[in-house]
Coordinates of C-alpha atoms in Angstrom, one line a residue:
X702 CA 111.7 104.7 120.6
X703 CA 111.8 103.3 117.3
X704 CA 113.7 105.8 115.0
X705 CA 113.9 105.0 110.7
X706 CA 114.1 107.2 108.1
X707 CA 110.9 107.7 107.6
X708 CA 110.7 108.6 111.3
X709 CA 112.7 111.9 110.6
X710 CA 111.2 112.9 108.2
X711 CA 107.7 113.0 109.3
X712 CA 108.8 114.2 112.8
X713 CA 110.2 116.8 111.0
X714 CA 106.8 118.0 109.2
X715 CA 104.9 117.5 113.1
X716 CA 107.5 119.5 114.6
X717 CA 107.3 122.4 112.4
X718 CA 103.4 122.2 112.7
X719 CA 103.9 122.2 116.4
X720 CA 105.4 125.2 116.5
X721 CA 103.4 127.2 113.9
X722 CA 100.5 126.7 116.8
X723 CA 102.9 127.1 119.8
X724 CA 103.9 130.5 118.3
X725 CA 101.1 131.6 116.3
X726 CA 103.9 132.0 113.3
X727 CA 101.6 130.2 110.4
X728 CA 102.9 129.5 106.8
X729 CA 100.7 126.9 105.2
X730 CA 103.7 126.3 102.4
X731 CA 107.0 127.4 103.8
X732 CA 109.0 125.5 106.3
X733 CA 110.3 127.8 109.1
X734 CA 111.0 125.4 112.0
X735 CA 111.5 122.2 110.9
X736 CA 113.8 120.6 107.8
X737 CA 116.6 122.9 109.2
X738 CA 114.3 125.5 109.3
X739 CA 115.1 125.5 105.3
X740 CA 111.4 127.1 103.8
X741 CA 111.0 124.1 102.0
X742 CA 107.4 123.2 100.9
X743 CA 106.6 119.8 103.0
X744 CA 103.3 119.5 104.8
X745 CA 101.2 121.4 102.2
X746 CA 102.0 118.4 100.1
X747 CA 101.7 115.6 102.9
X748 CA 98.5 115.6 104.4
X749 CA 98.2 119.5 106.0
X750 CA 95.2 118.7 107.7
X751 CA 96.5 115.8 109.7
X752 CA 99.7 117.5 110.1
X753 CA 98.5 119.9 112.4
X754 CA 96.6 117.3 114.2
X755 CA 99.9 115.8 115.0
X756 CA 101.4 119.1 115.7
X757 CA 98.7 119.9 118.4
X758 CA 99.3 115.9 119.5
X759 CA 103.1 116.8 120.1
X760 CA 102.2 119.9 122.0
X761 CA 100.1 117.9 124.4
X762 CA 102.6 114.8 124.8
X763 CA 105.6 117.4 125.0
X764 CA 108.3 114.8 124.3
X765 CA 109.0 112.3 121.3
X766 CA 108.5 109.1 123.5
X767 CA 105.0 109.8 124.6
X768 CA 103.9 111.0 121.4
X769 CA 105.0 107.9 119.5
X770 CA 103.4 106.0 122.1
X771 CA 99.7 107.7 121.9
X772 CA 99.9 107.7 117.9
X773 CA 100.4 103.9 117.7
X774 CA 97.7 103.8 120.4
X775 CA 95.7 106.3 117.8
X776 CA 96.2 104.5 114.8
X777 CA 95.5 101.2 116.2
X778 CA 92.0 102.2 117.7
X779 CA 91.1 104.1 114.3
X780 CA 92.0 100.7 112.8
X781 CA 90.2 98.2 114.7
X782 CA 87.0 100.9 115.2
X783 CA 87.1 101.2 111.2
X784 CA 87.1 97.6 110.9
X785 CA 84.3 97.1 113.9
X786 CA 81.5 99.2 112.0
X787 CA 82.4 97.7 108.6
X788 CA 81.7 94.4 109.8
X789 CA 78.8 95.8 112.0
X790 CA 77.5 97.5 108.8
X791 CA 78.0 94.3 107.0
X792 CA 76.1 92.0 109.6
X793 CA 78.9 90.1 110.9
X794 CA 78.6 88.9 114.7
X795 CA 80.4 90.8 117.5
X796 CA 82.8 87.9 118.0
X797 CA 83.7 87.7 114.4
X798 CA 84.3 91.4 114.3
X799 CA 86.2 91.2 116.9
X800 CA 88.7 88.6 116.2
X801 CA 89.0 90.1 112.5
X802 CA 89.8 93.5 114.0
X803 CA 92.1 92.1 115.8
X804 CA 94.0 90.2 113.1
X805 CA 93.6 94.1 110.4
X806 CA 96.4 95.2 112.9
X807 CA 98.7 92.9 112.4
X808 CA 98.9 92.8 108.8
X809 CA 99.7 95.3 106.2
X810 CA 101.3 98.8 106.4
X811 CA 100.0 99.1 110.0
X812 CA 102.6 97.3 111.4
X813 CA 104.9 99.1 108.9
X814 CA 103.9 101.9 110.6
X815 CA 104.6 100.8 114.4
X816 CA 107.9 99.5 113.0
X817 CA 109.0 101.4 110.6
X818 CA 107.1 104.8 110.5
X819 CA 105.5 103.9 107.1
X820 CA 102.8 106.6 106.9
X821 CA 100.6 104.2 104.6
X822 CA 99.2 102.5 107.7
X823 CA 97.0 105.6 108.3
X824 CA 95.8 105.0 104.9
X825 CA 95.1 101.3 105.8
X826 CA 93.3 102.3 109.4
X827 CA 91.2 104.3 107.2
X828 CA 90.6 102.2 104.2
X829 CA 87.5 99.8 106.1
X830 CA 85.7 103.0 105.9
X831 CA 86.2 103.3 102.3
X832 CA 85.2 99.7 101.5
X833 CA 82.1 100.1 103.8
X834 CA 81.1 103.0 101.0
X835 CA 81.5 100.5 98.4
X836 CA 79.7 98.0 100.3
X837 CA 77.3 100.0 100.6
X838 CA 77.4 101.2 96.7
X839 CA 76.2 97.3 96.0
X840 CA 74.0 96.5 99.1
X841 CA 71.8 99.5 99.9
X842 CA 68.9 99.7 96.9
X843 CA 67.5 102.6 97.9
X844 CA 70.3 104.9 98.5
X845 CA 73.7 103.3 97.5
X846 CA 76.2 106.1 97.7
X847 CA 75.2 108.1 100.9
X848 CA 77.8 111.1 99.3
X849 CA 78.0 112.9 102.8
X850 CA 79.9 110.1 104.2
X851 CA 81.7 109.2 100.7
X852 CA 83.0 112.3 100.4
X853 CA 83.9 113.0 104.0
X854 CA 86.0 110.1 103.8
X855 CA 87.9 110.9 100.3
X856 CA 88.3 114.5 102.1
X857 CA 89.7 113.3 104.7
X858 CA 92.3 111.2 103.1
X859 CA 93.2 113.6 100.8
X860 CA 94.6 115.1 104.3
X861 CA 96.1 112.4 105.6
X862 CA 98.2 110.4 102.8
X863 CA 97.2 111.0 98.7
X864 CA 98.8 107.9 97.7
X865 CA 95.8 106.4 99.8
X866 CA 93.4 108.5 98.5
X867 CA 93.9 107.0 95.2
X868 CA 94.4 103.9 96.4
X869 CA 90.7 104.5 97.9
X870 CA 89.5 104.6 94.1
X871 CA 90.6 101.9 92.7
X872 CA 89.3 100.0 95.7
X873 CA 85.8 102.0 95.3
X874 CA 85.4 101.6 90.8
X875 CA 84.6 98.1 90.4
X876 CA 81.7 98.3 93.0
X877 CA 80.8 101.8 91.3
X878 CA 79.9 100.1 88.7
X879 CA 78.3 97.2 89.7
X880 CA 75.9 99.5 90.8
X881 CA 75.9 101.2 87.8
X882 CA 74.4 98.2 86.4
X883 CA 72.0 97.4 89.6
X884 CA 70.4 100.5 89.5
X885 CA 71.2 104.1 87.0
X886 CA 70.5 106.5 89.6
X887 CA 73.4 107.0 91.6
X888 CA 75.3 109.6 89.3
X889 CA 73.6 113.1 91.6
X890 CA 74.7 111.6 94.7
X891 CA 77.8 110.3 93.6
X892 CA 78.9 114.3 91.8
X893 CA 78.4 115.8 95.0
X894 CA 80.3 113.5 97.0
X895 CA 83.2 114.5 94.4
X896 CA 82.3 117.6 94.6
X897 CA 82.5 117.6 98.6
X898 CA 85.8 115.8 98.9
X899 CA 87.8 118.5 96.1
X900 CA 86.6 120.7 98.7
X901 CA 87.7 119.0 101.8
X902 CA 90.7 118.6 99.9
X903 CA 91.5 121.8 98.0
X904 CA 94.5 122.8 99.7
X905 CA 96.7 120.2 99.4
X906 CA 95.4 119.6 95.9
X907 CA 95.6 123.4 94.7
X908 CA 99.5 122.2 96.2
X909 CA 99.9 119.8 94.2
X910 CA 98.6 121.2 91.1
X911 CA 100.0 124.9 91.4
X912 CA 103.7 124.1 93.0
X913 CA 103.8 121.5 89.9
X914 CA 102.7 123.7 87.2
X915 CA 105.3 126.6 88.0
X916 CA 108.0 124.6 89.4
X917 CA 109.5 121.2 88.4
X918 CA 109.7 119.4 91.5
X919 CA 112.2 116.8 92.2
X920 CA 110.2 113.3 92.9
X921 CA 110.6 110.9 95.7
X922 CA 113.4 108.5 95.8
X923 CA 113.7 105.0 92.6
X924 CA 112.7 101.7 93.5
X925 CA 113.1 98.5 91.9
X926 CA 109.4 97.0 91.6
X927 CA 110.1 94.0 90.4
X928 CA 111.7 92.6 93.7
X929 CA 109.3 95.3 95.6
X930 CA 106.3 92.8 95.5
X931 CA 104.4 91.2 98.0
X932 CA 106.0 87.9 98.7
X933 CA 105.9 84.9 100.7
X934 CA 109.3 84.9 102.3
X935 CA 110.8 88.4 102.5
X936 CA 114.7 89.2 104.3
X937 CA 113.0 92.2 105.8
X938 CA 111.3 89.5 107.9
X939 CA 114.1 89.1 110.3
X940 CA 113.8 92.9 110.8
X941 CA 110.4 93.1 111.7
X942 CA 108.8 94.4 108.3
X943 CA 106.3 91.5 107.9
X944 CA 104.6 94.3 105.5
X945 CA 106.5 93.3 102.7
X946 CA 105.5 90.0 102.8
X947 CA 102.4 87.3 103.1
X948 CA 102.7 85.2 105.9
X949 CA 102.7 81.5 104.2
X950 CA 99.8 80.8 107.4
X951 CA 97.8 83.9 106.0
X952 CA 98.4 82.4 102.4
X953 CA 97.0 79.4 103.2
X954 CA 93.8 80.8 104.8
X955 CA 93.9 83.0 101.7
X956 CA 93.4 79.8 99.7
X957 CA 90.8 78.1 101.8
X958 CA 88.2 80.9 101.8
X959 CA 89.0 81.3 98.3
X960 CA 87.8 78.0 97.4
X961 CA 85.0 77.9 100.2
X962 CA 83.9 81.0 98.3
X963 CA 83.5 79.0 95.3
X964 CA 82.3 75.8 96.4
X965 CA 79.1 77.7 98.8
X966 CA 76.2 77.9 97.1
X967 CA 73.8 80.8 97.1
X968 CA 76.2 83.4 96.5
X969 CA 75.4 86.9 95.4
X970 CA 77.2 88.9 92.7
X971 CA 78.4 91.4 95.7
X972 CA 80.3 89.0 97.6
X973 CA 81.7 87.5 94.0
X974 CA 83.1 90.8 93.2
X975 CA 84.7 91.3 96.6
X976 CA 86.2 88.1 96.3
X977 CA 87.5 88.3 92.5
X978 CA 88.4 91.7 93.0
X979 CA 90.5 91.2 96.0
X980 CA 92.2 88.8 94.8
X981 CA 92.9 90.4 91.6
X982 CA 94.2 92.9 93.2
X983 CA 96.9 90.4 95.7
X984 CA 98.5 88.8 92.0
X985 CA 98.8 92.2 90.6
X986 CA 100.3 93.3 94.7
X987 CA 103.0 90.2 94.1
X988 CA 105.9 89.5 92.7
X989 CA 104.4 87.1 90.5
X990 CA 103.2 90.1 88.6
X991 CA 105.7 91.5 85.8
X992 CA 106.4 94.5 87.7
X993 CA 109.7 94.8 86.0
X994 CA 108.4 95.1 82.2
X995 CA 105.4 97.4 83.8
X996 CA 108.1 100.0 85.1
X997 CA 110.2 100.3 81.8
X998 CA 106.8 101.4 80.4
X999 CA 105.2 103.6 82.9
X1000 CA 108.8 104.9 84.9
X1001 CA 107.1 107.3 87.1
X1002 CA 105.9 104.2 89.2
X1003 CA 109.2 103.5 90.2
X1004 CA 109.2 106.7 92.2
X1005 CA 105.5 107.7 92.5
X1006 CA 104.1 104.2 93.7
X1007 CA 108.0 102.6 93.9
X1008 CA 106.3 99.3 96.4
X1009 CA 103.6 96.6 94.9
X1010 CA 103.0 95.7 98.6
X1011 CA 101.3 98.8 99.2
X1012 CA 98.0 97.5 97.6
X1013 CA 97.9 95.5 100.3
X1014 CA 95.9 98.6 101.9
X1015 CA 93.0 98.0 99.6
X1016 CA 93.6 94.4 99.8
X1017 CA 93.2 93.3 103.3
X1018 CA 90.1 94.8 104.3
X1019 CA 88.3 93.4 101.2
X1020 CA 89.8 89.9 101.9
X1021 CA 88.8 90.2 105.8
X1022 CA 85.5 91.1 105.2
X1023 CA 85.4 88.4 102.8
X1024 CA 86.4 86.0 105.2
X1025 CA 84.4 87.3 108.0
X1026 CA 80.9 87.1 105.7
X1027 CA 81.9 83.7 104.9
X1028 CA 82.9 82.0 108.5
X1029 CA 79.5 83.6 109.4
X1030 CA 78.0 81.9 106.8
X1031 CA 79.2 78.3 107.6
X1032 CA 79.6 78.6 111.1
X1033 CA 77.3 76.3 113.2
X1034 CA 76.8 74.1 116.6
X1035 CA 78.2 71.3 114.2
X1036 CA 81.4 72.7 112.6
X1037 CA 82.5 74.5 115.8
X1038 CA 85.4 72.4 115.7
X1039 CA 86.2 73.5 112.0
X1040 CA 85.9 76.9 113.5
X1041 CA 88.4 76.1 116.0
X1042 CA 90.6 75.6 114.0
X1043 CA 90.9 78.2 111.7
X1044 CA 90.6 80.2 115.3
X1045 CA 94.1 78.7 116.3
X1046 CA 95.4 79.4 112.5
X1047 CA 94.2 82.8 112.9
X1048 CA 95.8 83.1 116.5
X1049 CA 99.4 82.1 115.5
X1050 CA 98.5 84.5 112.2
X1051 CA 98.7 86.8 115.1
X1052 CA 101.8 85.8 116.9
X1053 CA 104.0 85.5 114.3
X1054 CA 104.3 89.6 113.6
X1055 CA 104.5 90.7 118.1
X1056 CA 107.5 87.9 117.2
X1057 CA 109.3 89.5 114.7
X1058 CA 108.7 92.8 116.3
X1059 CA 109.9 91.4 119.7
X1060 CA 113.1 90.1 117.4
X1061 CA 113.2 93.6 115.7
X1062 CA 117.3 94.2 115.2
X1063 CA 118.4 98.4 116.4
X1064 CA 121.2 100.3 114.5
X1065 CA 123.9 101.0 116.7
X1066 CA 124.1 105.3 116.1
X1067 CA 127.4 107.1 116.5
X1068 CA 125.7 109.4 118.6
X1069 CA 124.2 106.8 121.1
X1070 CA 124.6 108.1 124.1
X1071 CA 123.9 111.6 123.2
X1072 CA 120.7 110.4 121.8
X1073 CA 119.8 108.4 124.6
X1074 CA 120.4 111.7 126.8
X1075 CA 118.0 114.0 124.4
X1076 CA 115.5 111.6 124.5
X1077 CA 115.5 112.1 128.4
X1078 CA 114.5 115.4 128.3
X1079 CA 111.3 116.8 128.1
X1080 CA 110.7 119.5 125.2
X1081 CA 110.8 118.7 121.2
X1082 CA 114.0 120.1 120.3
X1083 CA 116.4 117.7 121.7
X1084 CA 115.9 114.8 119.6
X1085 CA 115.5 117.1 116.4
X1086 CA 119.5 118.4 117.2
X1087 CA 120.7 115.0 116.8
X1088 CA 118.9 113.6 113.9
X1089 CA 120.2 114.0 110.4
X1090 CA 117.0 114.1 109.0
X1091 CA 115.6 115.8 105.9
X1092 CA 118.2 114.6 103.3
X1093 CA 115.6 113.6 101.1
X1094 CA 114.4 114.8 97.9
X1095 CA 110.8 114.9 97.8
X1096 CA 109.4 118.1 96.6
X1097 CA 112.3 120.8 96.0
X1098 CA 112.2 122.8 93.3
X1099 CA 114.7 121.5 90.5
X1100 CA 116.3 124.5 88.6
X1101 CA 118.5 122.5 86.4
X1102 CA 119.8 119.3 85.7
X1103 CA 123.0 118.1 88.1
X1104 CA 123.5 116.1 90.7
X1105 CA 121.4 114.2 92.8
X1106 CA 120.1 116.9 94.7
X1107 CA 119.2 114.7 98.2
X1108 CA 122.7 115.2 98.0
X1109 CA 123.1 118.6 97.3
X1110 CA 120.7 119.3 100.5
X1111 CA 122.5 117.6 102.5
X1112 CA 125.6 119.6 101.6
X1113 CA 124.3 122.9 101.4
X1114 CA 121.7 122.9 104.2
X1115 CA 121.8 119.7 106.4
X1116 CA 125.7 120.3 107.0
X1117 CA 125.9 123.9 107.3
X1118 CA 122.2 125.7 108.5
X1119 CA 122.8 126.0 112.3
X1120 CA 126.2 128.5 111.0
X1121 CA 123.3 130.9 110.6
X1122 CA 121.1 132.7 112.7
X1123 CA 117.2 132.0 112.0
X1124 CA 114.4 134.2 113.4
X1125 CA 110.8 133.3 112.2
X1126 CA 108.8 136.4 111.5
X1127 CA 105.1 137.0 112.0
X1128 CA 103.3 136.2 108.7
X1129 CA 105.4 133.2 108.2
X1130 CA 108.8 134.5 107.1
X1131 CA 111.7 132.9 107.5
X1132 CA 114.6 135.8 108.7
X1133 CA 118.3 134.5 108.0
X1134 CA 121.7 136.2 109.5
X1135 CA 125.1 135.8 109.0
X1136 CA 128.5 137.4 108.8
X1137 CA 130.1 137.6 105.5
X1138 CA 133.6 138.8 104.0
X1139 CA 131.6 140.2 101.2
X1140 CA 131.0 138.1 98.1
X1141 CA 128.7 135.4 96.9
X1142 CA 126.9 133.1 99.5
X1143 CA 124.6 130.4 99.2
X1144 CA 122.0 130.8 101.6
X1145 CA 120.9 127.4 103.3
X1146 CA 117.3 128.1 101.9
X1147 CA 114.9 126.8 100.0
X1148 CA 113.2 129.0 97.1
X1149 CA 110.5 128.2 94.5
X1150 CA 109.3 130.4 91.7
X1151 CA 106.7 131.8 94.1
X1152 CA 109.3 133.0 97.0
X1153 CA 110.5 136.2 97.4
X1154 CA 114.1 136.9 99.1
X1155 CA 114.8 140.4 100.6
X1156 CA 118.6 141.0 101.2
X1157 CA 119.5 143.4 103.5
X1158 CA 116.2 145.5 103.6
X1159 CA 116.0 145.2 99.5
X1160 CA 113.8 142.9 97.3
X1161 CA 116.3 140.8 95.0
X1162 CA 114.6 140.8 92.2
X1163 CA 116.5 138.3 89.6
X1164 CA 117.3 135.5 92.3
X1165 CA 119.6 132.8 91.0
X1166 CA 119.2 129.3 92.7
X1167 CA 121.3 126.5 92.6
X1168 CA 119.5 123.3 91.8
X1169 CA 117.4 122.1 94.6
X1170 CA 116.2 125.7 94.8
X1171 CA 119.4 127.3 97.0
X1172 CA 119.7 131.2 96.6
X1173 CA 122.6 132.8 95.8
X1174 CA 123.2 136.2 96.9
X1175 CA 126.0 138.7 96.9
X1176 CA 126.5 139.4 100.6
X1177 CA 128.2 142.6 102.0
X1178 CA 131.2 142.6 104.2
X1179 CA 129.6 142.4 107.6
X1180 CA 126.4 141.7 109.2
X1181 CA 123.7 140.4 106.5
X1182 CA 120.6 139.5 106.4
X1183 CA 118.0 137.5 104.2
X1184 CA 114.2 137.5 104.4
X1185 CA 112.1 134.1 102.6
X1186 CA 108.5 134.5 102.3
X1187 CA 106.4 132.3 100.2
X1188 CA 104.3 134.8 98.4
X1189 CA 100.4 133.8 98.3
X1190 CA 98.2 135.2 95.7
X1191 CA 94.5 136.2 96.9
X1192 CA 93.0 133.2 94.8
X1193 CA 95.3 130.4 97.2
X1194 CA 94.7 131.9 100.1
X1195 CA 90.6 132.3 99.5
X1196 CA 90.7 128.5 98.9
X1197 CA 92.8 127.4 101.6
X1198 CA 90.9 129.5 104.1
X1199 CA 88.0 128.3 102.2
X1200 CA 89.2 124.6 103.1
X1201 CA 90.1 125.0 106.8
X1202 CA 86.2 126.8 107.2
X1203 CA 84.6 123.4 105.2
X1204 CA 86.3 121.4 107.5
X1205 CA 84.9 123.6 110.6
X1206 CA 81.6 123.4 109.1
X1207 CA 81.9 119.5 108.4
X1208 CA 82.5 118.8 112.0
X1209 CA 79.8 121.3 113.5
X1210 CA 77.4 119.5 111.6
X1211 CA 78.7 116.1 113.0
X1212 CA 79.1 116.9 116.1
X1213 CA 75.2 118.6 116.7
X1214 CA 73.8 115.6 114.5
X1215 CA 75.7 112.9 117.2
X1216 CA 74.7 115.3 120.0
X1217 CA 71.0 115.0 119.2
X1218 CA 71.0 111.3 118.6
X1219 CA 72.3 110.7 122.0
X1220 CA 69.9 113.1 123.5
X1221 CA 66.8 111.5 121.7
X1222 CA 68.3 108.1 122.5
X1223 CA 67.8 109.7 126.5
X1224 CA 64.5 110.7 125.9
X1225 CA 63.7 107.4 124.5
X1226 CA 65.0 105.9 127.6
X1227 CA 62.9 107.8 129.9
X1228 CA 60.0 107.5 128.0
X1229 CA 60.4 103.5 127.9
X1230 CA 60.9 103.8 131.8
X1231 CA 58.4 105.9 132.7
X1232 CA 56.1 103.4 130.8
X1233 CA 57.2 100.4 132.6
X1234 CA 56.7 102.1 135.9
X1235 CA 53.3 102.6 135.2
X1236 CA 52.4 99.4 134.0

């Protein structure tokens, strides 16, 4: 198995979601099994929707190995099927849309995600379907925005990775409006395809919106941009994490089509734009760009966006379906040869990322052995035991200024949680239980202005919390007990309900239209057959 940082943390998030549907124990905010079973608000902020997808996943594969396997496997079919019917929308031949598909997963964040659990290469699997909307925005006269598959594909990225989902719009706005200035009537279609994606994605946005309006929430970890571009030789090489970096091979290519773009003749303004704009996009990505000025003006980005490189989600499938329209363009019976050779170019493109992953360096863990022997076993708890995972900051509440409060987790939760007894409740509450000389404790909790704590079979009504939102209670000599529940008003759980039915809805309707395509395409069969039997 491959085992990061990042890895914890997200197995952390799946394993809690597993268990909600193992034990029928739902909270759609609080925490109850995973992040040392701590309440603290996670998945509702990280793609909830695709969370219990992975949840059910881990049910199915029933140990850590075998899910990690079939989610690769997952992601890269999403992937290369995203990039197929982009190209197949676009025109491109099968054997071109192959060979570029093939090539989409080996660059970017999805190999940042095989190696390094970077959750941004869903985002990028996605993306082609995103680009094919914009594609479509400057291609298709007579209906450029088809907003039922716009906004299904916003919605669903809204519950899979928000960083993406922006991302998604500035890939979509300079083809917006281009056809803004092709054609004026796009506006209706374009409303309700907002309109259906806020939906698709109210609960992680009513989240995002109500957790930050009544709580200040501490931010993900600082990052230097300015040496957080995307460059040409990268020390993260050696470790497998060609995401950081443009392959000097793919730069070159880069450079070719760019001026074959510019030299061909006959070229519309929609394949201009894709062009300019994606390599816009790859300067402003690098480390060429003066990232370091940009973050003294605009901080947040050093902990909201904190790596350049990750426009390189937007940026590769513009740039392969530039490259794809053009080698289509110029390919021939004569300049097979010239195909060749950017064939063999693109081949060792290819290579050089299974090489650095075959070169990929391990960290020797204290705890080798022991790991070795949990990952052995089948079940989801074993490997969860071992890590010391969850130590980061994203999301808890921040009461008041101190120290760094990944820290202060670590210390009041990480290190001391399993001295406690935990008990999930139906209805999603989180039961704590302990025995205490009497006196002040810190419960190994997390609380946010819309938790409630009941002590000992009593509602505490003035909670005090230590910075990273850690309750402090006076305990009783004896047996104690503490109750978290994240209290819901009517209003959140209408729209989250609300959400989960659109989403029932949205893939009803799918599934009956695909249904009744494929049996029309049988009756169309017959028919044909039973024609050419008569004849």
């Amino acid at each position: 198995m491959i085992i990061v940082r990042d890895a914890g943390f997200h197995f952390g998030r799946f394993y809690d979601a597993a268990m909600q549907i193992k034990t029928g124990h739902y909270s759609f905010f609080q925490t109850n099994y995973g992040f040392q079973q701590s309440g603290r608000v996670i998945n509702a902020l990280y793609g909830p929707l695709f969370a219990y997808f992975n949840g059910a996943l881990l049910l199915l594969c029933n140990n850590w190995f075998t899910y990690q396997v079939v989610s690769i496997y997952l992601l890269c079919l999403v992937a290369a099927g995203s990039m197929l019917l982009l190209l197949h929308y676009s025109g491109v031949k099968k054997v071109i849309s192959v060979l570029i598909s093939l090539i989409y997963l080996n660059i970017g964040l999805i190999p940042a995600f095989i190696n390094a659990s970077s959750f941004g290469g869903w985002g990028q699997a996605l993306m082609p379907l995103v680009l094919l909307n914009g594609w479509r925005m400057v291609k298709d006269p007579k209906k450029p925005i088809n907003w039922l598959w716009l906004g299904s594909t916003m919605g669903l990225l809204l519950q899979v990775h928000l960083l993406s989902a922006l991302l998604a719009c500035l890939l979509l706005a300079p083809f917006f409006l281009l056809a803004l200035i092709k054609r004026q009537k796009v506006w209706k279609d374009f409303f309700k395809a907002v309109a259906l994606a806020t939906v698709l994605g109210s609960n992680t946005l009513l989240a995002l919106l109500w957790l930050s309006a009544t709580n200040q929430l501490a931010s993900p970890d600082a990052y230097n941009l300015a040496v957080s571009g995307l460059k040409l030789v990268s020390q993260q090489a050696q470790l497998g994490n060609s995401y950081g970096q443009i392959l000097p091979v793919f730069a070159l290519l880069i450079a070719i089509f760019f001026l074959g773009n510019l030299l061909l003749k006959q070229k519309g303004p929609a394949e201009m734009l894709l062009l300019a704009w994606s390599m816009v996009l790859l300067l402003i990505a690098s480390n060429y760009f003066p990232w370091g000025y940009v973050q003294k003006q605009l901080p947040f980005l050093a902990t909201n966006f904190q790596f350049p490189f990750r426009l390189v989600t937007i940026i590769y499938p513009m740039l392969l379906l530039s490259v794809a329209l053009t080698v289509q363009k110029v390919l021939t019976k004569k300049n097979l040869p010239i195909f060749a050779a950017v064939l063999a170019a693109l081949l060792f493109l290819l290579a050089r990322p299974v090489y650095q992953t075959n070169q990929l360096r391990t960290q020797k863990l204290s705890q080798k052995k022991l790991l070795q022997t949990k990952l052995a076993r089948q079940g989801l708890d074993p490997l969860l035991s071992v890590l010391n995972y969850g130590g980061q900051a994203d999301y808890l509440p921040v009461v008041k200024k101190g120290p760094d409060i990944g820290k202060a987790y670590r210390k009041q939760i990480a290190s001391r949680w399993q001295s406690f007894g935990h008990q999930v409740l139906p209805g999603g509450k989180q039961q704590l239980s302990w025995t205490s000389k009497g006196g002040k404790v810190i419960l190994p909790l997390v609380a946010y202005q819309q938790s409630q704590v009941v002590l000992n079979g009593k509602t505490v009504k003035k909670l005090t919390r230590k910075s990273g939102g850690f309750p402090v209670v006076e305990a009783k000599k004896g047996k104690n007990t503490a109750v978290l529940t994240f209290v819901i008003p009517l209003w959140g759980q209408v729209v989250i309900w609300g959400c989960w039915l659109s989403w029932l809805l949205l893939a009803s309707f799918f599934l009956i239209k695909s249904l009744t395509l494929a049996r029309n395409h049988v009756i169309f069969m017959f028919i044909k057959r039973q024609k050419t039997v008569g004849v």
